[in-house]
Short mmCIF file of C-alpha atoms and ligand atoms in Angstrom, two decimals:
data_model
loop_
_atom_site.label_atom_id
_atom_site.label_comp_id
_atom_site.label_asym_id
_atom_site.label_seq_id
_atom_site.Cartn_x
_atom_site.Cartn_y
_atom_site.Cartn_z
CA MET K 1 139.63 113.47 125.03
CA HIS K 2 140.25 110.85 122.18
CA PRO K 3 137.40 109.25 120.43
CA GLN K 4 137.32 106.22 120.41
CA ARG K 5 136.99 106.58 124.17
CA THR K 6 133.35 107.45 126.16
CA ALA K 7 133.37 109.99 127.87
CA ILE K 8 132.50 109.12 131.90
CA ILE K 9 131.37 112.02 133.94
CA GLY K 10 130.85 111.60 137.86
CA GLY K 11 128.80 113.48 140.14
CA ASN K 12 130.61 113.05 144.30
CA TRP K 13 127.99 114.14 146.49
CA LYS K 14 130.21 113.86 149.12
CA MET K 15 128.80 113.80 152.69
CA ASN K 16 125.86 116.18 150.98
CA THR K 17 122.66 115.73 150.34
CA ASP K 18 119.23 114.63 152.27
CA ARG K 19 116.47 112.10 151.03
CA ALA K 20 114.47 114.81 149.43
CA SER K 21 117.39 117.11 147.91
CA GLY K 22 118.73 113.75 146.47
CA LEU K 23 116.00 112.09 145.08
CA ALA K 24 115.14 115.63 143.44
CA LEU K 25 118.89 115.62 142.09
CA ALA K 26 118.97 111.70 140.38
CA GLY K 27 115.85 112.79 139.68
CA SER K 28 116.19 115.52 136.97
CA ILE K 29 119.70 114.21 135.87
CA ALA K 30 118.03 111.01 135.10
CA ARG K 31 115.87 112.71 132.81
CA GLY K 32 118.87 114.68 131.90
CA VAL K 33 120.79 112.30 130.24
CA GLN K 34 117.74 109.70 128.64
CA GLU K 35 117.19 113.70 126.68
CA LEU K 36 121.10 112.99 125.34
CA HIS K 37 120.56 109.69 124.63
CA ASN K 38 117.75 110.19 123.21
CA ALA K 39 119.44 112.72 120.33
CA GLY K 40 122.10 110.29 119.43
CA LYS K 41 124.66 111.54 122.44
CA ARG K 42 127.62 109.23 123.89
CA VAL K 43 128.13 109.94 127.13
CA GLU K 44 128.38 107.80 131.00
CA VAL K 45 127.31 109.15 133.71
CA ALA K 46 127.53 108.57 137.20
CA VAL K 47 126.12 109.14 140.64
CA PHE K 48 128.17 108.22 144.22
CA PRO K 49 125.43 109.80 146.72
CA PRO K 50 125.92 109.24 150.40
CA PHE K 51 125.35 105.17 151.64
CA VAL K 52 122.06 105.81 152.96
CA TYR K 53 120.77 107.27 150.48
CA LEU K 54 121.95 104.09 147.99
CA PRO K 55 118.95 102.09 148.07
CA LEU K 56 116.28 104.96 147.73
CA ILE K 57 118.48 106.78 144.76
CA SER K 58 119.27 102.92 143.45
CA GLU K 59 114.87 102.32 142.97
CA ALA K 60 114.06 106.04 142.37
CA LEU K 61 116.85 105.61 139.20
CA CYS K 62 115.37 101.90 138.57
CA ALA K 63 111.97 103.67 138.17
CA ALA K 64 112.82 105.58 135.94
CA SER K 65 114.78 103.05 134.31
CA SER K 66 117.99 105.17 134.12
CA ARG K 67 121.56 105.05 131.44
CA VAL K 68 122.65 106.69 134.75
CA MET K 69 125.51 104.81 136.84
CA LEU K 70 125.07 104.08 140.87
CA GLY K 71 128.15 104.38 142.68
CA ALA K 72 129.29 104.28 145.71
CA GLN K 73 132.23 106.94 148.06
CA ASP K 74 134.03 104.36 149.61
CA VAL K 75 133.83 100.04 150.33
CA TYR K 76 135.68 97.82 152.48
CA HIS K 77 137.22 94.87 151.31
CA ALA K 78 136.01 92.14 152.95
CA GLU K 79 133.18 90.54 152.01
CA ARG K 80 131.40 90.61 155.67
CA GLY K 81 132.12 89.56 158.35
CA ALA K 82 132.92 91.63 162.09
CA PHE K 83 133.78 94.68 160.40
CA THR K 84 131.90 97.73 162.25
CA GLY K 85 130.73 100.49 160.53
CA GLU K 86 132.35 99.03 157.29
CA ILE K 87 130.23 97.74 154.22
CA SER K 88 130.99 95.04 151.30
CA VAL K 89 131.30 95.24 147.83
CA LEU K 90 128.41 92.56 147.84
CA GLN K 91 125.98 94.32 149.51
CA LEU K 92 127.06 97.30 147.69
CA GLN K 93 126.10 94.91 145.14
CA ASP K 94 123.13 94.10 146.19
CA VAL K 95 121.86 97.49 146.39
CA GLY K 96 122.33 98.31 142.69
CA VAL K 97 126.01 99.84 143.09
CA GLY K 98 127.83 99.73 139.68
CA THR K 99 130.81 101.67 139.98
CA VAL K 100 133.35 102.37 143.49
CA LEU K 101 135.70 104.90 144.43
CA ALA K 102 138.88 103.69 146.14
CA GLY K 103 141.24 106.11 147.57
CA HIS K 104 139.36 109.56 147.54
CA SER K 105 141.58 112.34 148.58
CA GLU K 106 139.74 112.68 151.27
CA ARG K 107 139.77 109.58 152.20
CA ARG K 108 143.31 109.70 152.14
CA HIS K 109 144.37 113.08 154.17
CA VAL K 110 141.53 112.98 155.72
CA ILE K 111 140.55 109.48 156.82
CA HIS K 112 144.57 108.21 156.46
CA GLU K 113 143.83 105.39 154.08
CA GLY K 114 146.87 104.12 153.02
CA ASP K 115 148.00 102.72 149.34
CA ASP K 116 147.71 99.05 150.46
CA GLN K 117 144.36 99.83 151.95
CA ILE K 118 143.61 101.30 148.85
CA ASN K 119 144.66 98.44 146.66
CA LEU K 120 142.66 95.53 149.02
CA LYS K 121 139.62 98.09 147.83
CA VAL K 122 140.34 98.30 144.16
CA ARG K 123 141.11 94.49 144.31
CA ALA K 124 137.52 93.57 145.85
CA ILE K 125 135.86 96.10 143.52
CA LEU K 126 136.71 94.83 140.45
CA HIS K 127 137.11 90.98 141.26
CA HIS K 128 133.60 91.30 142.12
CA GLY K 129 132.73 92.72 138.31
CA LEU K 130 131.85 96.39 139.74
CA ARG K 131 133.51 99.29 137.96
CA CYS K 132 136.25 101.82 139.94
CA VAL K 133 137.35 104.92 139.81
CA LEU K 134 140.68 104.78 141.84
CA CYS K 135 141.78 108.78 142.41
CA VAL K 136 144.58 109.69 142.08
CA GLY K 137 146.69 113.32 142.71
CA GLU K 138 149.08 115.51 144.59
CA LYS K 139 149.29 117.73 147.46
CA LEU K 140 150.26 121.26 146.41
CA GLU K 141 153.92 121.29 148.71
CA GLN K 142 154.26 118.37 146.29
CA ARG K 143 153.85 119.80 142.90
CA GLU K 144 155.64 123.13 144.09
CA THR K 145 158.34 120.83 144.12
CA ASP K 146 158.24 119.25 141.23
CA GLN K 147 156.76 116.07 142.17
CA THR K 148 153.38 116.03 140.46
CA ASN K 149 154.06 113.32 138.47
CA THR K 150 156.61 110.59 141.06
CA VAL K 151 152.98 110.66 143.18
CA ASN K 152 150.54 109.87 140.65
CA GLU K 153 152.65 106.88 139.29
CA ARG K 154 153.36 105.83 143.12
CA GLN K 155 149.40 105.85 143.61
CA VAL K 156 148.76 104.49 140.74
CA ARG K 157 151.75 101.52 141.23
CA LEU K 158 150.61 100.70 143.94
CA GLY K 159 146.92 101.45 143.88
CA LEU K 160 146.68 98.62 140.68
CA ARG K 161 148.97 96.08 142.18
CA ASP K 162 147.82 92.59 141.69
CA VAL K 163 145.07 93.91 138.97
CA ARG K 164 144.78 91.31 136.38
CA PRO K 165 145.39 92.71 132.68
CA ASP K 166 141.25 91.11 131.74
CA GLU K 167 140.14 93.85 135.00
CA LEU K 168 141.11 96.58 133.25
CA ASP K 169 137.82 97.23 131.29
CA ARG K 170 136.48 98.57 134.50
CA LEU K 171 139.16 100.42 135.87
CA VAL K 172 138.86 104.33 135.33
CA ILE K 173 141.82 106.51 136.99
CA ALA K 174 140.37 110.20 138.36
CA TYR K 175 143.56 112.13 138.65
CA GLU K 176 142.25 115.01 141.05
CA PRO K 177 145.11 117.04 142.52
CA VAL K 178 144.21 117.87 145.66
CA TRP K 179 145.06 121.50 146.05
CA ALA K 180 142.49 121.73 143.65
CA ILE K 181 140.07 119.76 145.56
CA GLY K 182 136.75 122.37 146.36
CA THR K 183 139.13 125.75 146.52
CA GLY K 184 138.32 126.94 143.15
CA LYS K 185 141.91 126.51 141.33
CA VAL K 186 141.50 124.30 138.57
CA ALA K 187 144.90 122.90 137.17
CA SER K 188 144.94 124.42 133.74
CA PRO K 189 144.17 122.32 130.91
CA GLU K 190 147.79 122.17 130.05
CA ASP K 191 148.96 120.62 133.63
CA ALA K 192 145.86 118.61 133.54
CA GLN K 193 147.18 117.06 130.37
CA ASP K 194 150.55 116.58 131.20
CA ALA K 195 149.30 114.58 134.13
CA HIS K 196 147.26 112.50 132.68
CA ARG K 197 149.18 111.92 129.83
CA HIS K 198 152.67 110.40 132.12
CA ILE K 199 149.65 108.45 134.00
CA ARG K 200 148.41 106.93 130.84
CA ALA K 201 152.35 106.22 130.43
CA VAL K 202 152.45 104.26 134.23
CA LEU K 203 149.46 101.79 133.03
CA ALA K 204 151.61 101.36 129.32
CA ASP K 205 153.89 100.31 131.16
CA LEU K 206 151.84 98.23 133.19
CA PHE K 207 149.39 96.67 131.19
CA GLY K 208 150.80 97.64 127.72
CA LYS K 209 149.98 100.34 125.27
CA ASP K 210 146.31 99.01 123.89
CA ALA K 211 145.21 98.52 127.13
CA ALA K 212 146.12 102.16 128.46
CA ALA K 213 144.57 103.73 125.49
CA GLY K 214 140.69 101.99 126.89
CA VAL K 215 141.39 103.17 129.90
CA ARG K 216 139.71 106.52 130.59
CA ILE K 217 141.48 109.16 132.94
CA GLN K 218 139.30 111.96 134.84
CA TYR K 219 140.02 114.86 136.00
CA GLY K 220 138.56 116.43 139.64
CA GLY K 221 139.60 119.30 141.39
CA SER K 222 136.67 122.22 141.21
CA VAL K 223 135.52 121.78 137.88
CA THR K 224 132.86 123.39 136.16
CA ALA K 225 130.32 124.34 133.61
CA ALA K 226 132.64 127.37 132.63
CA ASN K 227 136.11 124.96 133.00
CA ALA K 228 134.72 121.98 131.50
CA ALA K 229 134.70 121.85 127.45
CA GLU K 230 138.52 123.47 127.47
CA LEU K 231 139.20 120.65 130.39
CA LEU K 232 137.89 117.69 128.01
CA LYS K 233 138.87 119.15 124.52
CA GLN K 234 142.56 117.44 125.76
CA PRO K 235 143.52 114.44 124.82
CA ASP K 236 144.12 111.97 127.41
CA ILE K 237 141.01 114.39 129.67
CA ASP K 238 138.46 111.75 129.44
CA GLY K 239 135.97 112.82 131.78
CA ALA K 240 135.38 114.97 135.35
CA LEU K 241 134.51 113.39 138.52
CA VAL K 242 132.89 116.27 139.97
CA GLY K 243 131.99 117.50 143.84
CA GLY K 244 131.05 121.06 144.76
CA ALA K 245 128.81 121.85 140.76
CA SER K 246 127.40 118.03 141.03
CA LEU K 247 124.97 119.08 143.51
CA LYS K 248 123.32 121.59 141.20
CA GLU K 249 121.73 119.76 138.67
CA ALA K 250 122.10 122.30 135.97
CA ASP K 251 126.22 122.89 136.67
CA PHE K 252 125.83 119.33 136.32
CA MET K 253 124.00 118.70 133.01
CA ALA K 254 125.44 121.58 131.35
CA ILE K 255 129.26 119.20 132.22
CA VAL K 256 127.86 116.51 131.16
CA ARG K 257 126.36 118.56 127.56
CA ALA K 258 129.67 119.17 127.07
CA ALA K 259 131.56 115.62 127.67
CA ALA K 260 128.79 113.92 125.06
CA GLN K 261 130.10 113.40 122.20
P1 13P A 1 135.03 119.60 144.08
O1 13P A 1 133.91 119.58 142.46
O2 13P A 1 134.35 120.26 144.67
O3 13P A 1 136.28 120.01 143.34
O4 13P A 1 135.30 118.08 144.28
C1 13P A 1 136.18 117.45 143.55
C2 13P A 1 136.33 116.21 143.71
O5 13P A 1 137.15 115.65 144.80
C3 13P A 1 135.27 115.01 142.78
O6 13P A 1 135.33 113.73 143.39
#
């Protein structure tokens, strides 16, 4: 983590939680983050509940005047219209969402979203002034055949096509190797750093070195309270996108505390 960048931790709840457990989780995270801020610590935190609970969690975070940002796990790129089952950026904004994931590995590989569709989402999110977390990462067979950097580079370049330099302050990249997601197999800090350094080099090629230095790159994939600190020590790892461990308040807050500067 570079001191010039504020660490950012996201809790991606995926298709987990219900009304009661989501509310309880959001409430305790809001209290934990408030305590850190009261102690003068600097860290950004976002939670990504399932779509149907967004208004509920939004109201709970607002009622607590929380600094925790509300995130959505996905979005459709069009503003409105005949797109059954989809949700637009405007609708997300309307219920208090400030940050949106695009291209999560489960959307790419389970729902089969392609880079062009992901790029449309990235542009729609940034166009409407929200923060976008573009997720990239290689599959196991790609890692084993030395394609990690090539895959990440392609996903970053295609995902960010036609993104303007003035939108970069709202962009976060999440490097999530597919083989590490939900498997308990975390990338070594060195391997993760190597991938992050390469992603930052691609950003520098696209937008210039200074702009690239300002973009935060999160690591995701089996992050736990036990391994977060070592990962976050790496110079190009600016935070974490957490799945399983984000569903337990104590585990998630331990990761947030490890990131607080
Ligand atoms: P896990 O932390 O459960 O491996 O999930 C990571 C992830 O996909 C976060 O978006």
